[in-house]
Coordinates of C-alpha atoms in Angstrom, one line a residue:
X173 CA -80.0 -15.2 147.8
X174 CA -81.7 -18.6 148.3
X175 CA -78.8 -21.4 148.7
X176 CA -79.0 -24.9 147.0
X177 CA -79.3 -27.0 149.3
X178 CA -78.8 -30.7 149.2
X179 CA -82.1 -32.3 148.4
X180 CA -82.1 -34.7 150.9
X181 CA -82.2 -32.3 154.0
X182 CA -85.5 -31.2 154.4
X183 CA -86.5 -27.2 155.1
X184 CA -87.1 -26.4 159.3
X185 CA -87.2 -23.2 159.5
X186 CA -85.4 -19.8 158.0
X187 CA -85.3 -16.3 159.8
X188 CA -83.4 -13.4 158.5
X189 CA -82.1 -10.4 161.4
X190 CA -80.4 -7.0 160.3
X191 CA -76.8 -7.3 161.8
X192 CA -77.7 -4.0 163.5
X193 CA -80.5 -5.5 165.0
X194 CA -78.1 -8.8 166.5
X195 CA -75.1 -6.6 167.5
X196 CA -77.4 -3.9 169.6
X197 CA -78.1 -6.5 172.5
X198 CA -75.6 -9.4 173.5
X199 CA -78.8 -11.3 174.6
X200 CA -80.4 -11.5 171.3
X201 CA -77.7 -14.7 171.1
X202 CA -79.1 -16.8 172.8
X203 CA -82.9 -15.5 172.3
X204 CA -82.7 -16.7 169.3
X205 CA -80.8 -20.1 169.9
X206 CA -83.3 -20.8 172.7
X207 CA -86.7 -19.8 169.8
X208 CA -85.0 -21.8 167.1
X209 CA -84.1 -25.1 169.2
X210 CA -87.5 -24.7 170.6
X211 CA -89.2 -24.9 167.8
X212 CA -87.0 -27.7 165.4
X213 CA -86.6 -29.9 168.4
X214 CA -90.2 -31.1 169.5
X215 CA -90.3 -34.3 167.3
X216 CA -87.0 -35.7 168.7
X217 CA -86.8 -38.3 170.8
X218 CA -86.0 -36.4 174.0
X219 CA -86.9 -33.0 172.5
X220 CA -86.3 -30.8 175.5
X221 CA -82.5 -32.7 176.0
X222 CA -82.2 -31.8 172.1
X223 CA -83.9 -28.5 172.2
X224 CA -80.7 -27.6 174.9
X225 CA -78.4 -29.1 173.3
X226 CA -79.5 -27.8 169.9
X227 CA -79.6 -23.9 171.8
X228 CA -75.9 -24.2 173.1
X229 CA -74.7 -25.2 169.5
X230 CA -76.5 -22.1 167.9
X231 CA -76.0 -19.9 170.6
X232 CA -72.2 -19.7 169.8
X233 CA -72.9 -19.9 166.0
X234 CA -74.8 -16.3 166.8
X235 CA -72.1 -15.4 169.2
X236 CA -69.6 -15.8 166.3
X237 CA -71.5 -13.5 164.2
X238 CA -71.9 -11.2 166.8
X239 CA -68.4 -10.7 167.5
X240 CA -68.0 -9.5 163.5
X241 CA -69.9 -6.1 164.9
X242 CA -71.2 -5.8 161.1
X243 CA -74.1 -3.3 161.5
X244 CA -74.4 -3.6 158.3
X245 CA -76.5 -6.0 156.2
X246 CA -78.5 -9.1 157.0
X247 CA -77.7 -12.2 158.7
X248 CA -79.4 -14.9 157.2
X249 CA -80.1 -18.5 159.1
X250 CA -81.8 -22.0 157.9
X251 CA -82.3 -25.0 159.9
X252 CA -82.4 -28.2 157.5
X253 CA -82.8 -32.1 158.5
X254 CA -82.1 -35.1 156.9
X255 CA -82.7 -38.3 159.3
X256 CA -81.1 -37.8 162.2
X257 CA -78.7 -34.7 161.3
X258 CA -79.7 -31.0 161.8
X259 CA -77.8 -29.1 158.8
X260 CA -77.0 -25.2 159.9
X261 CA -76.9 -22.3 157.3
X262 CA -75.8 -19.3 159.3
X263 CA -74.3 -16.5 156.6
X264 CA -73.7 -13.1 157.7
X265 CA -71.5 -10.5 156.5
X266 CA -68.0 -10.1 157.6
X267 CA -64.6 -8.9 156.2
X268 CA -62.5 -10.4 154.3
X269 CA -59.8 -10.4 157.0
X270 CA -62.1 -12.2 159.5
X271 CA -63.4 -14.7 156.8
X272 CA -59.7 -15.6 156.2
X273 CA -59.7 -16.5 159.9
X274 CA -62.6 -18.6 159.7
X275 CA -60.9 -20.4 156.7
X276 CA -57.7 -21.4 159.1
X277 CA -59.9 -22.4 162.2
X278 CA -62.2 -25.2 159.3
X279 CA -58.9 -25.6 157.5
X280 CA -57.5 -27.0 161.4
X281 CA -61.0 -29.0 161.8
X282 CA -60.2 -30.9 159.2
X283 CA -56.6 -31.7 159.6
X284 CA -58.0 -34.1 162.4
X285 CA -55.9 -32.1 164.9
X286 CA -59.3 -30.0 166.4
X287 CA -58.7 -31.4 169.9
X288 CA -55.3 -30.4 170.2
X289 CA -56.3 -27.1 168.7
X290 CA -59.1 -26.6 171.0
X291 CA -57.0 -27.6 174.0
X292 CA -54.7 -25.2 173.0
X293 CA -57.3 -22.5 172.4
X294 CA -59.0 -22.7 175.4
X295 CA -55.8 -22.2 177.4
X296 CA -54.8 -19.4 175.2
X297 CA -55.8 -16.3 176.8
X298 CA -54.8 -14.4 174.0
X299 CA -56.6 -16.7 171.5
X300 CA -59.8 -15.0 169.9
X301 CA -63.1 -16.4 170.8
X302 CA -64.3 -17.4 167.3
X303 CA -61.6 -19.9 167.4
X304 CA -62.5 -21.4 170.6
X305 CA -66.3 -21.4 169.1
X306 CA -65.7 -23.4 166.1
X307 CA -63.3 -26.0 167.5
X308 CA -65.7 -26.4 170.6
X309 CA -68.6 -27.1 168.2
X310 CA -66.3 -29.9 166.4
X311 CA -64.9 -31.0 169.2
X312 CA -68.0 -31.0 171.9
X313 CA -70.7 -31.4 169.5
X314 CA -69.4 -33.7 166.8
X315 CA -70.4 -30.6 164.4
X316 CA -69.1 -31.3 160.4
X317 CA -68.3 -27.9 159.9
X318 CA -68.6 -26.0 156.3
X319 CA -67.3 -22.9 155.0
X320 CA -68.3 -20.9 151.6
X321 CA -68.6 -17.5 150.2
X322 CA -71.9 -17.8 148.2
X323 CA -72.6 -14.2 147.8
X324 CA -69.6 -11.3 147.8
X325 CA -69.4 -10.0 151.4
X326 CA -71.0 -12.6 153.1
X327 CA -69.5 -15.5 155.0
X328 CA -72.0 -18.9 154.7
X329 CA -71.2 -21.5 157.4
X330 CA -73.0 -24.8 157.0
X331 CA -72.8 -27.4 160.3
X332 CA -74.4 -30.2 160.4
X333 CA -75.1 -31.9 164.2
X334 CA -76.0 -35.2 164.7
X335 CA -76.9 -34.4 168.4
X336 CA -79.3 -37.4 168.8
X337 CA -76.4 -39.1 168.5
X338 CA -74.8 -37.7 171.4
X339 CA -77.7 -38.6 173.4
X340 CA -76.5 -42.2 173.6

């Protein structure tokens, strides 16, 4: 299902993966962070500071939809830019009980209270790691953080980095 996209952010790169395919090896993670930042990141102005930075941020978008353990269906992932901003499509399926978390962690993002909910995630030994994930992305990398449901099943997150900016 091709997404519209706002016509502004230019198309990087898209790659689909069979959830199977992710959840069979823990190290696919951060295989694919490290290809993808690689490969979006050498026309930056320090592209192998933004390539690292870049991998980090995606590596725990992957890890998120790893920890669904849906062997079923197809992750789908596109890399937009527009100026200085990277915009992440990352959909996957999931149920609906985990996509209601997701709604509460982005619901808290946006309440302006994500520090205080990361500190208090992070601490939380019983808290579930997908919390911790999002709210380190917002509150670490400055991520705008997006959630829909553009196809039935299927969870769409859409974060935009402005990690140039954290170069300064």
């Amino acid at each position: 299902m091709r997404v519209q996209v706002d016509a502004a952010f230019e198309p990087l790169l898209e790659l689909e993966m069979e959830m199977a395919t992710l959840v069979a090896d823990w190290s696919n993670c951060d295989q694919c962070a490290v290809y993808v930042a690689r490969m979006v990141s050498h026309d930056r102005h320090d592209p192998i500071r933004h390539a690292n930075l870049l991998s980090a941020a995606l590596n725990e978008l992957f890890e998120m939809s790893f920890h669904t353990r849906e062997s079923t269906g197809t992750l789908t992932f596109r890399v937009y830019r527009n100026g200085s901003i990277e915009r992440i499509e990352l959909a996957f399926p999931c149920s609906a009980e985990q996509r209601n978390l997701y709604e509460t962690i982005v619901q808290r993002i946006r309440s302006g209270q994500a520090l205080a909910n990361y500190l208090d995630v992070i601490t939380d030994d019983t808290a579930r790691a997908e919390q911790a994930i999002l709210l380190g992305l917002a509150v670490n990398y400055d991520a705008d953080i997006e959630l829909s449901i553009r196809d039935k099943g299927a969870t769409t997150f859409v974060v935009d980095l402005a990690l140039e900016r954290l170069l300064n």
